[in-house]
Amino acid sequence: MPLLNKAHRGTPENPLNQLTALLKGDLQAVNTLILERMQSEIPLIPKLAGHLISAGGKRIRPLLTLASAALFGYTGARQYKLAACVEFIHAATLLHDDVVDSSDQRRGKASANSMFGNEAAVLVGDFLFSRSFQLMIEDGSLDVLRILSNASAVIAEGEVMQLSTTNDTDTTEEQYKRMIRSKTAELFAAACETGAVVAGRSAAECKAMRDYGMNLGIAFQISDDVLDYTAERERLGKSLGDDFKEGKMTLPVIRALAKADRTEKKFWQRCLSDLDQSDKDFKEAVALLHKHDTLNDSLDEARRYAEQGIQALAALPKHPLREHLKDLIIFAVERDY
């Protein structure tokens, strides 16, 4: 399968901003719902949830639900609650992630757990999950309930998979891909499929929309894992090298380990399994990734998934939003932050 055209690489325009502008009214309706549904008589709940939700997130997952429904010409209002539901699922997983990872930053700002404590972050994450299920029930569709409840379960499995592979230098590429499919790509796929289901589309069109979202999510996560070793800290919105410091097994590292000599394997074992790291080790890790060219290899893998996502779009109706979704999956790979 050919890689993306080089002309697309390093595209300066962010298609996510264009989607946001095109769907501005819909997104405002979703944001209003999010603010309403995260309220509680317990003051800490909206305070903590608001800190996370207003911290500069791009709303990419709810935007995918809105774009999918609009692409098929849907003119009702069901997509608003379901887009809010998708965002609540995502926000809940972020709260839980930051506790598990002991993160002190989220999108360049203090994480909720660092400000309010781990216990509060976990419990408010549970609250947001519960809100998401209330929104699913209110919609009343068993198909939607199946898609989004299944996504919630699969995401949780992905989190456990990541926990079990962290610090394990024997992690395989197959295990890594299964983990990112579950942890990241499943919600992208569900967000896209939900919009098509709401619009009453055929099973084939719903599957094509789901396939696009799945490939977008995988490409996005692989690119994100590369950026942890290559991006500028200010643009990335988190500390560079967090994955390395936490001993996470990502595609560039797994492929570097496959090519490593005995000395290099001992280095990775010490740094990732034993978490015995010095200040110079991250620079050495980046040098090894460049030596074996696994950063470029990993991006090429992300591009292959992006190509599959673009092929899935070809089965959908011609619509200006289809081109924006194509641009989005290219940008997901070629971005530098």
Short mmCIF file of C-alpha atoms in Angstrom, two decimals:
data_model
loop_
_atom_site.label_atom_id
_atom_site.label_comp_id
_atom_site.label_asym_id
_atom_site.label_seq_id
_atom_site.Cartn_x
_atom_site.Cartn_y
_atom_site.Cartn_z
CA MET A 1 0.00 0.00 0.00
CA PRO A 2 1.52 3.39 -0.97
CA LEU A 3 2.36 5.91 1.70
CA LEU A 4 0.72 9.30 1.82
CA ASN A 5 1.83 11.74 -0.84
CA LYS A 6 4.84 13.71 0.38
CA ALA A 7 3.02 16.91 -0.56
CA HIS A 8 0.71 16.29 2.39
CA ARG A 9 3.52 16.03 4.91
CA GLY A 10 4.06 18.90 7.29
CA THR A 11 0.78 20.55 6.23
CA PRO A 12 0.65 23.83 8.22
CA GLU A 13 -3.13 24.15 8.33
CA ASN A 14 -4.90 22.28 11.09
CA PRO A 15 -8.03 20.64 9.62
CA LEU A 16 -9.35 20.22 13.14
CA ASN A 17 -9.69 24.01 13.33
CA GLN A 18 -11.55 23.95 10.01
CA LEU A 19 -13.93 21.25 11.23
CA THR A 20 -14.51 23.23 14.42
CA ALA A 21 -15.40 26.31 12.38
CA LEU A 22 -17.72 24.40 10.04
CA LEU A 23 -19.55 22.75 12.92
CA LYS A 24 -19.41 25.73 15.27
CA GLY A 25 -23.13 25.83 16.02
CA ASP A 26 -23.33 22.09 16.64
CA LEU A 27 -20.26 22.18 18.87
CA GLN A 28 -21.71 25.06 20.88
CA ALA A 29 -24.82 22.95 21.51
CA VAL A 30 -22.61 20.08 22.69
CA ASN A 31 -20.54 22.34 24.93
CA THR A 32 -23.73 23.67 26.52
CA LEU A 33 -24.85 20.11 27.23
CA ILE A 34 -21.45 19.21 28.66
CA LEU A 35 -21.59 22.16 31.06
CA GLU A 36 -25.15 21.28 32.09
CA ARG A 37 -24.50 17.58 32.64
CA MET A 38 -21.30 17.92 34.64
CA GLN A 39 -23.14 19.93 37.30
CA SER A 40 -23.77 18.42 40.73
CA GLU A 41 -24.82 19.49 44.19
CA ILE A 42 -21.33 18.35 45.28
CA PRO A 43 -19.20 21.43 44.43
CA LEU A 44 -15.97 19.48 43.89
CA ILE A 45 -17.47 17.53 40.98
CA PRO A 46 -18.12 20.44 38.56
CA LYS A 47 -14.97 22.19 39.80
CA LEU A 48 -12.69 19.24 39.02
CA ALA A 49 -14.51 18.18 35.85
CA GLY A 50 -14.54 21.77 34.63
CA HIS A 51 -10.79 22.07 35.20
CA LEU A 52 -10.19 19.14 32.85
CA ILE A 53 -12.86 19.81 30.24
CA SER A 54 -11.99 23.50 29.87
CA ALA A 55 -8.23 22.87 29.77
CA GLY A 56 -7.84 23.41 26.03
CA GLY A 57 -8.95 20.08 24.58
CA LYS A 58 -9.87 20.16 20.88
CA ARG A 59 -13.06 18.05 21.25
CA ILE A 60 -11.90 15.83 18.39
CA ARG A 61 -14.03 12.84 19.43
CA PRO A 62 -17.35 14.71 19.74
CA LEU A 63 -16.46 16.55 16.53
CA LEU A 64 -16.22 13.18 14.78
CA THR A 65 -19.75 12.31 15.90
CA LEU A 66 -21.04 15.67 14.69
CA ALA A 67 -19.16 15.45 11.38
CA SER A 68 -20.35 11.90 10.74
CA ALA A 69 -24.01 12.83 11.28
CA ALA A 70 -23.66 15.99 9.16
CA LEU A 71 -21.86 14.15 6.35
CA PHE A 72 -24.97 11.98 5.92
CA GLY A 73 -27.28 14.99 5.97
CA TYR A 74 -28.84 14.33 9.37
CA THR A 75 -30.81 17.37 10.58
CA GLY A 76 -32.10 16.21 13.97
CA ALA A 77 -30.60 16.81 17.41
CA ARG A 78 -29.73 13.34 18.74
CA GLN A 79 -26.06 13.76 17.88
CA TYR A 80 -25.61 16.50 20.51
CA LYS A 81 -26.25 14.28 23.52
CA LEU A 82 -24.21 11.47 22.01
CA ALA A 83 -21.28 13.75 21.21
CA ALA A 84 -21.39 14.96 24.83
CA CYS A 85 -21.50 11.31 25.92
CA VAL A 86 -18.35 10.58 23.88
CA GLU A 87 -16.56 13.53 25.48
CA PHE A 88 -17.53 12.38 28.98
CA ILE A 89 -16.14 8.90 28.29
CA HIS A 90 -12.93 10.47 27.03
CA ALA A 91 -12.66 12.88 29.98
CA ALA A 92 -13.22 10.05 32.46
CA THR A 93 -10.41 8.00 30.92
CA LEU A 94 -8.08 11.02 31.06
CA LEU A 95 -8.74 11.48 34.76
CA HIS A 96 -8.04 7.82 35.42
CA ASP A 97 -4.98 7.83 33.11
CA ASP A 98 -3.34 10.70 34.94
CA VAL A 99 -3.76 8.94 38.27
CA VAL A 100 -2.29 5.68 36.93
CA ASP A 101 0.60 7.54 35.28
CA SER A 102 1.13 9.93 38.23
CA SER A 103 0.98 12.76 35.69
CA ASP A 104 1.28 16.31 36.94
CA GLN A 105 0.41 17.95 33.60
CA ARG A 106 -2.45 17.69 31.13
CA ARG A 107 -2.37 19.80 27.94
CA GLY A 108 0.36 21.97 29.39
CA LYS A 109 -1.54 22.74 32.60
CA ALA A 110 -1.61 21.19 36.04
CA SER A 111 -3.49 17.87 35.90
CA ALA A 112 -6.65 17.43 37.95
CA ASN A 113 -5.09 14.78 40.18
CA SER A 114 -2.13 17.03 40.99
CA MET A 115 -4.53 19.80 42.04
CA PHE A 116 -7.36 17.90 43.71
CA GLY A 117 -5.77 14.57 44.64
CA ASN A 118 -5.91 11.07 43.17
CA GLU A 119 -9.01 10.01 45.08
CA ALA A 120 -11.09 12.93 43.84
CA ALA A 121 -9.86 12.48 40.25
CA VAL A 122 -10.83 8.79 40.20
CA LEU A 123 -14.26 9.41 41.72
CA VAL A 124 -15.09 12.32 39.38
CA GLY A 125 -13.98 10.12 36.49
CA ASP A 126 -16.54 7.56 37.70
CA PHE A 127 -19.14 10.34 37.83
CA LEU A 128 -18.44 11.28 34.20
CA PHE A 129 -18.72 7.65 33.10
CA SER A 130 -22.09 7.49 34.85
CA ARG A 131 -23.24 10.68 33.13
CA SER A 132 -22.28 9.21 29.78
CA PHE A 133 -24.51 6.19 30.38
CA GLN A 134 -27.40 8.45 31.38
CA LEU A 135 -27.03 10.23 28.04
CA MET A 136 -26.99 6.92 26.16
CA ILE A 137 -30.20 5.79 27.88
CA GLU A 138 -31.89 9.12 27.14
CA ASP A 139 -31.18 8.62 23.45
CA GLY A 140 -33.10 5.35 23.62
CA SER A 141 -31.32 3.50 20.82
CA LEU A 142 -30.11 -0.03 21.60
CA ASP A 143 -27.62 0.23 18.72
CA VAL A 144 -26.09 3.38 20.18
CA LEU A 145 -26.05 1.84 23.66
CA ARG A 146 -24.29 -1.24 22.25
CA ILE A 147 -21.64 0.81 20.44
CA LEU A 148 -20.78 3.20 23.25
CA SER A 149 -21.06 0.76 26.16
CA ASN A 150 -18.86 -1.69 24.27
CA ALA A 151 -16.38 1.12 23.64
CA SER A 152 -16.25 1.90 27.36
CA ALA A 153 -15.47 -1.74 28.18
CA VAL A 154 -12.83 -2.05 25.44
CA ILE A 155 -11.13 1.18 26.55
CA ALA A 156 -10.89 -0.15 30.10
CA GLU A 157 -9.32 -3.34 28.75
CA GLY A 158 -6.83 -1.21 26.82
CA GLU A 159 -5.86 0.64 29.99
CA VAL A 160 -5.18 -2.67 31.72
CA MET A 161 -3.20 -3.90 28.72
CA GLN A 162 -1.04 -0.78 28.85
CA LEU A 163 -0.49 -1.29 32.56
CA SER A 164 0.61 -4.89 31.97
CA THR A 165 3.02 -3.99 29.14
CA THR A 166 4.60 -1.00 30.85
CA ASN A 167 8.20 -1.81 31.92
CA ASP A 168 8.06 -5.07 29.94
CA THR A 169 10.77 -5.04 27.26
CA ASP A 170 9.41 -8.34 25.90
CA THR A 171 6.26 -6.57 24.68
CA THR A 172 5.55 -7.45 21.05
CA GLU A 173 4.37 -5.18 18.27
CA GLU A 174 1.16 -7.21 18.12
CA GLN A 175 0.49 -6.54 21.81
CA TYR A 176 1.20 -2.84 21.32
CA LYS A 177 -1.21 -2.55 18.39
CA ARG A 178 -3.93 -4.42 20.24
CA MET A 179 -3.46 -2.04 23.17
CA ILE A 180 -3.73 1.17 21.12
CA ARG A 181 -6.72 -0.18 19.22
CA SER A 182 -8.48 -0.64 22.54
CA LYS A 183 -7.17 2.31 24.53
CA THR A 184 -7.35 5.02 21.86
CA ALA A 185 -8.83 3.95 18.55
CA GLU A 186 -11.99 2.30 19.87
CA LEU A 187 -13.51 5.61 21.00
CA PHE A 188 -12.62 7.28 17.67
CA ALA A 189 -14.37 4.40 15.89
CA ALA A 190 -17.42 4.52 18.17
CA ALA A 191 -17.71 8.31 17.81
CA CYS A 192 -17.76 8.02 14.02
CA GLU A 193 -20.08 5.02 13.89
CA THR A 194 -22.56 6.67 16.27
CA GLY A 195 -23.04 9.62 13.92
CA ALA A 196 -23.81 7.29 11.03
CA VAL A 197 -26.25 5.21 13.12
CA VAL A 198 -28.09 8.35 14.24
CA ALA A 199 -28.43 9.34 10.57
CA GLY A 200 -30.07 5.98 9.83
CA ARG A 201 -27.44 4.82 7.34
CA SER A 202 -26.89 1.33 5.99
CA ALA A 203 -24.77 -1.26 7.80
CA ALA A 204 -22.07 -0.89 5.13
CA GLU A 205 -21.91 2.88 5.56
CA CYS A 206 -21.84 2.60 9.36
CA LYS A 207 -18.97 0.11 9.07
CA ALA A 208 -17.07 2.41 6.68
CA MET A 209 -17.45 5.26 9.15
CA ARG A 210 -16.27 3.01 11.97
CA ASP A 211 -13.28 1.82 9.91
CA TYR A 212 -12.29 5.41 9.23
CA GLY A 213 -12.42 6.23 12.95
CA MET A 214 -10.46 3.12 13.93
CA ASN A 215 -7.68 3.87 11.46
CA LEU A 216 -7.65 7.52 12.47
CA GLY A 217 -7.25 6.53 16.12
CA ILE A 218 -4.41 4.09 15.44
CA ALA A 219 -2.57 6.56 13.21
CA PHE A 220 -3.08 9.31 15.78
CA GLN A 221 -1.68 7.20 18.64
CA ILE A 222 1.38 5.97 16.75
CA SER A 223 2.15 9.56 15.75
CA ASP A 224 1.66 10.64 19.36
CA ASP A 225 4.12 7.99 20.53
CA VAL A 226 6.70 9.23 18.03
CA LEU A 227 6.17 12.82 19.15
CA ASP A 228 7.05 11.87 22.73
CA TYR A 229 10.63 11.52 21.47
CA THR A 230 10.71 14.28 18.85
CA ALA A 231 8.34 17.16 19.59
CA GLU A 232 9.05 20.53 21.15
CA ARG A 233 7.81 20.53 24.75
CA GLU A 234 5.93 23.84 24.37
CA ARG A 235 3.96 22.60 21.36
CA LEU A 236 3.39 19.09 22.69
CA GLY A 237 1.53 20.35 25.78
CA LYS A 238 3.20 17.84 28.08
CA SER A 239 6.68 16.95 29.21
CA LEU A 240 8.81 15.49 26.43
CA GLY A 241 9.89 11.94 27.16
CA ASP A 242 7.05 11.08 29.54
CA ASP A 243 6.60 7.65 27.92
CA PHE A 244 10.30 6.93 28.36
CA LYS A 245 10.33 8.07 31.97
CA GLU A 246 7.32 5.86 32.76
CA GLY A 247 8.74 2.84 30.93
CA LYS A 248 5.95 2.66 28.35
CA MET A 249 6.51 0.31 25.44
CA THR A 250 5.67 2.19 22.25
CA LEU A 251 6.23 1.29 18.60
CA PRO A 252 9.55 3.14 18.07
CA VAL A 253 11.03 1.48 21.17
CA ILE A 254 9.69 -2.00 20.36
CA ARG A 255 11.22 -1.80 16.89
CA ALA A 256 14.52 -0.45 18.26
CA LEU A 257 14.66 -3.34 20.72
CA ALA A 258 14.15 -5.79 17.86
CA LYS A 259 17.30 -4.37 16.22
CA ALA A 260 19.30 -3.80 19.39
CA ASP A 261 22.66 -5.39 20.17
CA ARG A 262 23.42 -6.79 23.63
CA THR A 263 24.61 -3.45 25.04
CA GLU A 264 21.55 -1.61 23.73
CA LYS A 265 19.20 -4.22 25.15
CA LYS A 266 20.82 -3.77 28.55
CA PHE A 267 20.29 0.00 28.21
CA TRP A 268 16.57 -0.41 27.46
CA GLN A 269 16.20 -2.97 30.24
CA ARG A 270 17.78 -0.64 32.78
CA CYS A 271 15.82 2.42 31.67
CA LEU A 272 12.40 0.94 30.96
CA SER A 273 12.14 -2.20 33.09
CA ASP A 274 14.17 -1.09 36.09
CA LEU A 275 13.38 2.64 35.67
CA ASP A 276 17.00 3.32 36.56
CA GLN A 277 17.48 6.51 34.54
CA SER A 278 19.98 9.35 34.58
CA ASP A 279 19.57 12.80 33.05
CA LYS A 280 21.44 11.80 29.88
CA ASP A 281 19.50 8.59 29.21
CA PHE A 282 16.62 10.18 27.31
CA LYS A 283 19.07 11.74 24.86
CA GLU A 284 20.72 8.33 24.45
CA ALA A 285 17.32 6.72 23.85
CA VAL A 286 16.52 9.22 21.10
CA ALA A 287 19.93 8.56 19.53
CA LEU A 288 19.21 4.82 19.45
CA LEU A 289 15.81 5.38 17.85
CA HIS A 290 17.49 7.48 15.17
CA LYS A 291 20.28 4.91 14.75
CA HIS A 292 17.76 2.19 13.89
CA ASP A 293 15.44 4.64 12.08
CA THR A 294 12.45 3.46 14.08
CA LEU A 295 10.92 6.92 14.42
CA ASN A 296 10.56 7.18 10.64
CA ASP A 297 9.53 3.52 10.40
CA SER A 298 6.79 4.11 12.97
CA LEU A 299 5.50 7.17 11.13
CA ASP A 300 5.40 5.14 7.92
CA GLU A 301 3.29 2.57 9.80
CA ALA A 302 0.95 5.38 10.90
CA ARG A 303 0.72 6.50 7.27
CA ARG A 304 -0.37 3.02 6.23
CA TYR A 305 -3.25 3.20 8.68
CA ALA A 306 -4.10 6.67 7.41
CA GLU A 307 -4.28 5.29 3.86
CA GLN A 308 -6.73 2.63 5.05
CA GLY A 309 -8.83 5.34 6.68
CA ILE A 310 -8.87 7.33 3.44
CA GLN A 311 -9.99 4.22 1.54
CA ALA A 312 -12.87 3.78 4.00
CA LEU A 313 -13.98 7.36 3.30
CA ALA A 314 -14.20 6.61 -0.41
CA ALA A 315 -17.28 4.47 0.27
CA LEU A 316 -19.15 7.42 1.80
CA PRO A 317 -21.30 10.08 0.07
CA LYS A 318 -19.53 12.96 -1.63
CA HIS A 319 -19.69 15.88 0.76
CA PRO A 320 -17.31 18.73 1.70
CA LEU A 321 -16.93 17.16 5.15
CA ARG A 322 -15.52 14.02 3.57
CA GLU A 323 -12.52 16.01 2.35
CA HIS A 324 -12.07 17.58 5.77
CA LEU A 325 -12.05 14.13 7.35
CA LYS A 326 -9.45 13.04 4.82
CA ASP A 327 -7.31 16.06 5.70
CA LEU A 328 -7.76 15.27 9.39
CA ILE A 329 -6.35 11.76 9.15
CA ILE A 330 -3.36 13.06 7.19
CA PHE A 331 -2.80 15.77 9.78
CA ALA A 332 -3.03 13.22 12.60
CA VAL A 333 0.13 11.61 11.24
CA GLU A 334 2.06 14.59 9.93
CA ARG A 335 1.55 17.04 12.82
CA ASP A 336 4.50 18.16 14.93
CA TYR A 337 2.58 18.53 18.20
#
